[in-house]
Amino acid sequence: MTTPTPIELAPWQFEIGGVVLGKDTSAPVGDIEGLGSPSIRAQDEDNPVGDGTYPGQDLFGPRTVRIEAGIKTPGDPTAAADLLARLERAVDNPSIRTEPNGMAVLRGRWPGHDTRRLYGRLRRMEATSTANAVNGWIPLDIEFDALDPYWHADIASHLSLALDQAARPRNHAESAPARGRGAFADAGGRPGWITNAGDAHAWPRVRITGPVARPRLWNTVTGRALELDVQLRAGEWVEIETRPGTRWVLRNGTTNEANSLTPDSRLDHFSVPPGRSEIAWTAEDATGTCRLDLSWRSAYTAL
């Protein structure tokens, strides 16, 4: 199934559920809240024998984006009603609303930046008045809870490696295991170099396609590794999702293989740091036809 091409946004525009809001649209935006720092989940503890508190970790909670907008189709109340219905359907999307891991996407573009996106739930889409609906004007109050508070690149980056793309490790404390051929990456000499153009850690999705046994991949900059004690026949695959809130390991899209991860394989640690890093992998495959595919979106603290 082909992924539809995202709607191209101009600066000062946002998109949710296929509806574009903001400058030069039929749904101009009056005000937006939630583009600063996300909410903080403070882990402070009270001093049990005196004044004050002991500081703990400050963790980010969800980023709540509130958009004050309005449908504006002068003289065309039917078009206004149709646009309102499209936004209502975005809230009612059962593949998101009724699935525990379902995520909606809010896309936005700030001047001087490319389009970026948030993942979460559209929790409120209220027509705050219908007094002027007959004239094609319906004010809106929209609320989007970004369960992952970071912004992500709208276009995903991809890396594909075969085992025969071998290279010797450079400036890396861990040598490639002898049981299989290693693969590294580059955009001009080393096939495993990857780039996170943002300023926050990105979370990749990994797909390993057989025939293969005991695949292991690692990031040469962070030193974090993922290893699976599995055997895949030709045509079988394992997919690993590391993004917070949606972490899983599935074989052929259905079977849970999380228990096949070795004890030191932490999905919550396997991120792509800002800047350039390198992915390497090894496996057992006498045919040399297995593949590693990795995709990620550069991550940002701000729109």
CSV table of N, CA, C and O in Angstrom, one decimal, residues 176-245:
chain,number,residue,atom,x,y,z
A,176,ALA,N,33.7,-5.8,15.5
A,176,ALA,CA,32.6,-6.6,14.9
A,176,ALA,C,32.8,-8.1,15.3
A,176,ALA,O,33.9,-8.6,15.2
A,177,PRO,N,31.8,-8.8,15.8
A,177,PRO,CA,31.9,-10.2,16.2
A,177,PRO,C,32.3,-11.0,15.0
A,177,PRO,O,32.0,-10.7,13.8
A,178,ALA,N,33.1,-12.1,15.3
A,178,ALA,CA,33.6,-12.9,14.2
A,178,ALA,C,32.6,-13.8,13.5
A,178,ALA,O,32.8,-14.3,12.4
A,179,ARG,N,31.4,-14.0,14.2
A,179,ARG,CA,30.5,-14.9,13.6
A,179,ARG,C,29.8,-14.5,12.4
A,179,ARG,O,29.1,-15.2,11.7
A,180,GLY,N,29.9,-13.2,12.0
A,180,GLY,CA,29.2,-12.7,10.9
A,180,GLY,C,29.9,-11.5,10.3
A,180,GLY,O,30.8,-11.0,10.9
A,181,ARG,N,29.5,-11.1,9.1
A,181,ARG,CA,30.2,-10.0,8.5
A,181,ARG,C,29.5,-8.7,8.9
A,181,ARG,O,28.3,-8.6,9.1
A,182,GLY,N,30.3,-7.7,9.2
A,182,GLY,CA,29.7,-6.4,9.7
A,182,GLY,C,29.3,-5.5,8.6
A,182,GLY,O,29.8,-5.6,7.5
A,183,ALA,N,28.4,-4.6,8.9
A,183,ALA,CA,28.0,-3.6,7.9
A,183,ALA,C,28.0,-2.2,8.6
A,183,ALA,O,27.5,-2.1,9.7
A,184,PHE,N,28.6,-1.2,8.0
A,184,PHE,CA,28.6,0.1,8.5
A,184,PHE,C,28.0,1.0,7.4
A,184,PHE,O,27.6,0.6,6.4
A,185,ALA,N,27.8,2.3,7.7
A,185,ALA,CA,27.1,3.1,6.7
A,185,ALA,C,27.6,4.5,6.5
A,185,ALA,O,28.2,5.1,7.3
A,186,ASP,N,27.3,5.1,5.3
A,186,ASP,CA,27.7,6.4,4.9
A,186,ASP,C,27.0,7.0,3.7
A,186,ASP,O,26.5,6.4,2.9
A,187,ALA,N,27.1,8.3,3.6
A,187,ALA,CA,26.6,9.0,2.4
A,187,ALA,C,27.9,9.5,1.7
A,187,ALA,O,27.9,10.6,1.3
A,188,GLY,N,28.8,8.8,1.4
A,188,GLY,CA,30.0,9.2,0.7
A,188,GLY,C,31.2,8.4,0.9
A,188,GLY,O,32.3,8.8,0.8
A,189,GLY,N,31.0,7.1,1.4
A,189,GLY,CA,32.2,6.3,1.6
A,189,GLY,C,31.9,5.2,2.6
A,189,GLY,O,32.4,4.1,2.5
A,190,ARG,N,31.1,5.5,3.6
A,190,ARG,CA,30.7,4.5,4.6
A,190,ARG,C,29.2,4.3,4.6
A,190,ARG,O,28.5,5.2,5.0
A,191,PRO,N,28.8,3.2,4.3
A,191,PRO,CA,27.3,3.0,4.0
A,191,PRO,C,26.4,3.1,5.2
A,191,PRO,O,25.2,3.1,5.1
A,192,GLY,N,27.0,3.2,6.5
A,192,GLY,CA,26.1,3.2,7.6
A,192,GLY,C,26.0,4.5,8.4
A,192,GLY,O,25.3,4.6,9.4
A,193,TRP,N,26.6,5.6,7.8
A,193,TRP,CA,26.4,6.9,8.5
A,193,TRP,C,25.0,7.3,8.4
A,193,TRP,O,24.4,7.2,7.3
A,194,ILE,N,24.5,7.8,9.5
A,194,ILE,CA,23.1,8.4,9.5
A,194,ILE,C,23.2,9.8,10.2
A,194,ILE,O,24.1,10.0,11.0
A,195,THR,N,22.2,10.6,9.9
A,195,THR,CA,22.2,12.0,10.4
A,195,THR,C,20.9,12.3,11.0
A,195,THR,O,19.8,12.1,10.4
A,196,ASN,N,20.9,12.8,12.3
A,196,ASN,CA,19.7,13.4,12.9
A,196,ASN,C,20.0,14.9,12.9
A,196,ASN,O,20.8,15.4,13.6
A,197,ALA,N,19.2,15.6,12.0
A,197,ALA,CA,19.4,17.0,11.8
A,197,ALA,C,18.9,17.9,12.9
A,197,ALA,O,19.1,19.1,12.9
A,198,GLY,N,18.2,17.3,13.9
A,198,GLY,CA,17.6,18.0,15.0
A,198,GLY,C,18.5,18.2,16.2
A,198,GLY,O,19.7,17.9,16.1
A,199,ASP,N,17.9,18.6,17.3
A,199,ASP,CA,18.7,18.9,18.5
A,199,ASP,C,18.2,18.0,19.7
A,199,ASP,O,18.6,18.2,20.8
A,200,ALA,N,17.4,17.0,19.4
A,200,ALA,CA,17.0,16.0,20.4
A,200,ALA,C,17.2,14.6,19.8
A,200,ALA,O,17.3,14.4,18.6
A,201,HIS,N,17.1,13.6,20.7
A,201,HIS,CA,17.3,12.2,20.3
A,201,HIS,C,16.1,11.7,19.5
A,201,HIS,O,15.0,12.0,19.8
A,202,ALA,N,16.4,11.1,18.3
A,202,ALA,CA,15.4,10.5,17.5
A,202,ALA,C,15.3,9.0,17.8
A,202,ALA,O,16.2,8.4,18.2
A,203,TRP,N,14.1,8.4,17.5
A,203,TRP,CA,13.8,7.0,17.8
A,203,TRP,C,13.5,6.3,16.5
A,203,TRP,O,12.5,6.5,15.8
A,204,PRO,N,14.4,5.3,16.1
A,204,PRO,CA,14.3,4.6,14.8
A,204,PRO,C,13.3,3.4,14.9
A,204,PRO,O,13.0,2.9,15.9
A,205,ARG,N,12.9,3.1,13.7
A,205,ARG,CA,12.2,1.8,13.5
A,205,ARG,C,13.2,0.9,12.6
A,205,ARG,O,13.7,1.3,11.7
A,206,VAL,N,13.3,-0.3,13.1
A,206,VAL,CA,14.3,-1.3,12.5
A,206,VAL,C,13.5,-2.5,11.9
A,206,VAL,O,12.6,-3.0,12.5
A,207,ARG,N,13.9,-2.9,10.7
A,207,ARG,CA,13.4,-4.1,10.1
A,207,ARG,C,14.5,-4.9,9.6
A,207,ARG,O,15.3,-4.5,8.8
A,208,ILE,N,14.5,-6.2,10.0
A,208,ILE,CA,15.5,-7.2,9.6
A,208,ILE,C,14.8,-8.3,8.8
A,208,ILE,O,13.9,-8.9,9.3
A,209,THR,N,15.3,-8.5,7.6
A,209,THR,CA,14.7,-9.5,6.7
A,209,THR,C,15.6,-10.7,6.5
A,209,THR,O,16.8,-10.5,6.2
A,210,GLY,N,15.0,-11.9,6.6
A,210,GLY,CA,15.8,-13.1,6.5
A,210,GLY,C,16.1,-13.5,5.1
A,210,GLY,O,15.7,-12.8,4.1
A,211,PRO,N,16.9,-14.6,4.9
A,211,PRO,CA,17.3,-15.5,6.0
A,211,PRO,C,18.4,-15.0,6.8
A,211,PRO,O,19.4,-14.5,6.3
A,212,VAL,N,18.2,-15.2,8.2
A,212,VAL,CA,19.2,-14.6,9.1
A,212,VAL,C,19.0,-15.3,10.5
A,212,VAL,O,17.9,-15.7,10.8
A,213,ALA,N,20.1,-15.3,11.2
A,213,ALA,CA,20.1,-15.8,12.6
A,213,ALA,C,20.9,-14.9,13.5
A,213,ALA,O,21.9,-14.3,13.1
A,214,ARG,N,20.4,-14.7,14.7
A,214,ARG,CA,21.1,-13.8,15.7
A,214,ARG,C,21.6,-12.5,15.2
A,214,ARG,O,22.8,-12.2,15.3
A,215,PRO,N,20.7,-11.7,14.6
A,215,PRO,CA,21.2,-10.4,14.2
A,215,PRO,C,21.5,-9.5,15.4
A,215,PRO,O,20.8,-9.5,16.4
A,216,ARG,N,22.5,-8.6,15.2
A,216,ARG,CA,22.9,-7.7,16.2
A,216,ARG,C,23.3,-6.4,15.5
A,216,ARG,O,24.0,-6.4,14.5
A,217,LEU,N,22.7,-5.3,16.0
A,217,LEU,CA,23.1,-4.0,15.4
A,217,LEU,C,23.4,-3.0,16.6
A,217,LEU,O,22.9,-3.2,17.7
A,218,TRP,N,24.2,-2.0,16.3
A,218,TRP,CA,24.6,-1.1,17.3
A,218,TRP,C,25.0,0.3,16.7
A,218,TRP,O,25.3,0.4,15.5
A,219,ASN,N,24.9,1.3,17.5
A,219,ASN,CA,25.3,2.6,17.1
A,219,ASN,C,26.7,2.9,17.6
A,219,ASN,O,26.9,2.8,18.8
A,220,THR,N,27.6,3.2,16.7
A,220,THR,CA,29.0,3.3,17.1
A,220,THR,C,29.3,4.5,17.9
A,220,THR,O,30.3,4.6,18.6
A,221,VAL,N,28.4,5.5,18.0
A,221,VAL,CA,28.6,6.7,18.8
A,221,VAL,C,28.0,6.5,20.2
A,221,VAL,O,28.7,6.8,21.2
A,222,THR,N,26.8,6.0,20.3
A,222,THR,CA,26.3,5.8,21.7
A,222,THR,C,26.7,4.5,22.3
A,222,THR,O,26.7,4.3,23.5
A,223,GLY,N,27.1,3.5,21.5
A,223,GLY,CA,27.5,2.2,22.0
A,223,GLY,C,26.3,1.3,22.3
A,223,GLY,O,26.4,0.1,22.7
A,224,ARG,N,25.1,1.8,22.1
A,224,ARG,CA,23.9,1.0,22.4
A,224,ARG,C,23.6,0.0,21.3
A,224,ARG,O,23.8,0.3,20.1
A,225,ALA,N,23.2,-1.2,21.7
A,225,ALA,CA,23.0,-2.3,20.8
A,225,ALA,C,21.7,-3.0,21.0
A,225,ALA,O,21.1,-3.0,22.1
A,226,LEU,N,21.2,-3.6,19.9
A,226,LEU,CA,20.0,-4.5,19.9
A,226,LEU,C,20.4,-5.8,19.3
A,226,LEU,O,21.0,-5.9,18.3
A,227,GLU,N,20.1,-6.9,20.1
A,227,GLU,CA,20.4,-8.2,19.6
A,227,GLU,C,19.2,-9.1,19.8
A,227,GLU,O,18.6,-9.1,20.8
A,228,LEU,N,18.9,-9.9,18.8
A,228,LEU,CA,17.8,-10.8,18.8
A,228,LEU,C,18.2,-12.3,18.7
A,228,LEU,O,18.9,-12.6,17.7
A,229,ASP,N,17.8,-13.1,19.6
A,229,ASP,CA,18.0,-14.5,19.5
A,229,ASP,C,16.9,-15.2,18.7
A,229,ASP,O,16.0,-15.9,19.2
A,230,VAL,N,16.9,-14.9,17.4
A,230,VAL,CA,15.9,-15.5,16.5
A,230,VAL,C,16.6,-16.1,15.2
A,230,VAL,O,17.7,-15.7,14.9
A,231,GLN,N,15.8,-16.9,14.5
A,231,GLN,CA,16.2,-17.4,13.2
A,231,GLN,C,15.0,-17.1,12.3
A,231,GLN,O,13.9,-17.4,12.5
A,232,LEU,N,15.3,-16.4,11.2
A,232,LEU,CA,14.3,-16.1,10.2
A,232,LEU,C,14.6,-16.8,8.9
A,232,LEU,O,15.7,-16.8,8.4
A,233,ARG,N,13.6,-17.4,8.3
A,233,ARG,CA,13.7,-18.0,7.0
A,233,ARG,C,13.6,-16.9,5.9
A,233,ARG,O,13.3,-15.7,6.2
A,234,ALA,N,14.0,-17.2,4.7
A,234,ALA,CA,13.9,-16.3,3.6
A,234,ALA,C,12.4,-15.8,3.5
A,234,ALA,O,11.5,-16.5,3.5
A,235,GLY,N,12.3,-14.5,3.4
A,235,GLY,CA,11.0,-13.8,3.3
A,235,GLY,C,10.4,-13.4,4.6
A,235,GLY,O,9.4,-12.7,4.7
A,236,GLU,N,10.9,-14.0,5.7
A,236,GLU,CA,10.4,-13.6,7.1
A,236,GLU,C,11.2,-12.3,7.5
A,236,GLU,O,12.3,-12.0,7.1
A,237,TRP,N,10.5,-11.6,8.4
A,237,TRP,CA,11.2,-10.4,9.0
A,237,TRP,C,10.8,-10.1,10.4
A,237,TRP,O,9.8,-10.7,10.9
A,238,VAL,N,11.6,-9.3,11.1
A,238,VAL,CA,11.3,-8.8,12.4
A,238,VAL,C,11.4,-7.3,12.3
A,238,VAL,O,12.3,-6.7,11.7
A,239,GLU,N,10.4,-6.7,12.9
A,239,GLU,CA,10.3,-5.2,12.9
A,239,GLU,C,10.4,-4.7,14.4
A,239,GLU,O,9.7,-5.3,15.2
A,240,ILE,N,11.2,-3.7,14.6
A,240,ILE,CA,11.4,-3.2,16.0
A,240,ILE,C,11.1,-1.7,16.0
A,240,ILE,O,11.6,-0.9,15.2
A,241,GLU,N,10.1,-1.3,16.8
A,241,GLU,CA,9.7,0.1,17.0
A,241,GLU,C,10.3,0.6,18.3
A,241,GLU,O,10.0,0.0,19.4
A,242,THR,N,11.1,1.7,18.3
A,242,THR,CA,11.7,2.2,19.6
A,242,THR,C,11.0,3.5,20.1
A,242,THR,O,11.4,3.9,21.1
A,243,ARG,N,10.1,4.0,19.3
A,243,ARG,CA,9.5,5.3,19.7
A,243,ARG,C,8.7,5.2,21.0
A,243,ARG,O,8.0,4.3,21.2
A,244,PRO,N,8.9,6.2,21.9
A,244,PRO,CA,8.2,6.1,23.2
A,244,PRO,C,6.7,6.0,23.0
A,244,PRO,O,6.1,6.7,22.2
A,245,GLY,N,6.1,5.2,23.8
A,245,GLY,CA,4.6,5.0,23.7
A,245,GLY,C,4.2,4.0,22.7
A,245,GLY,O,3.0,3.5,22.8
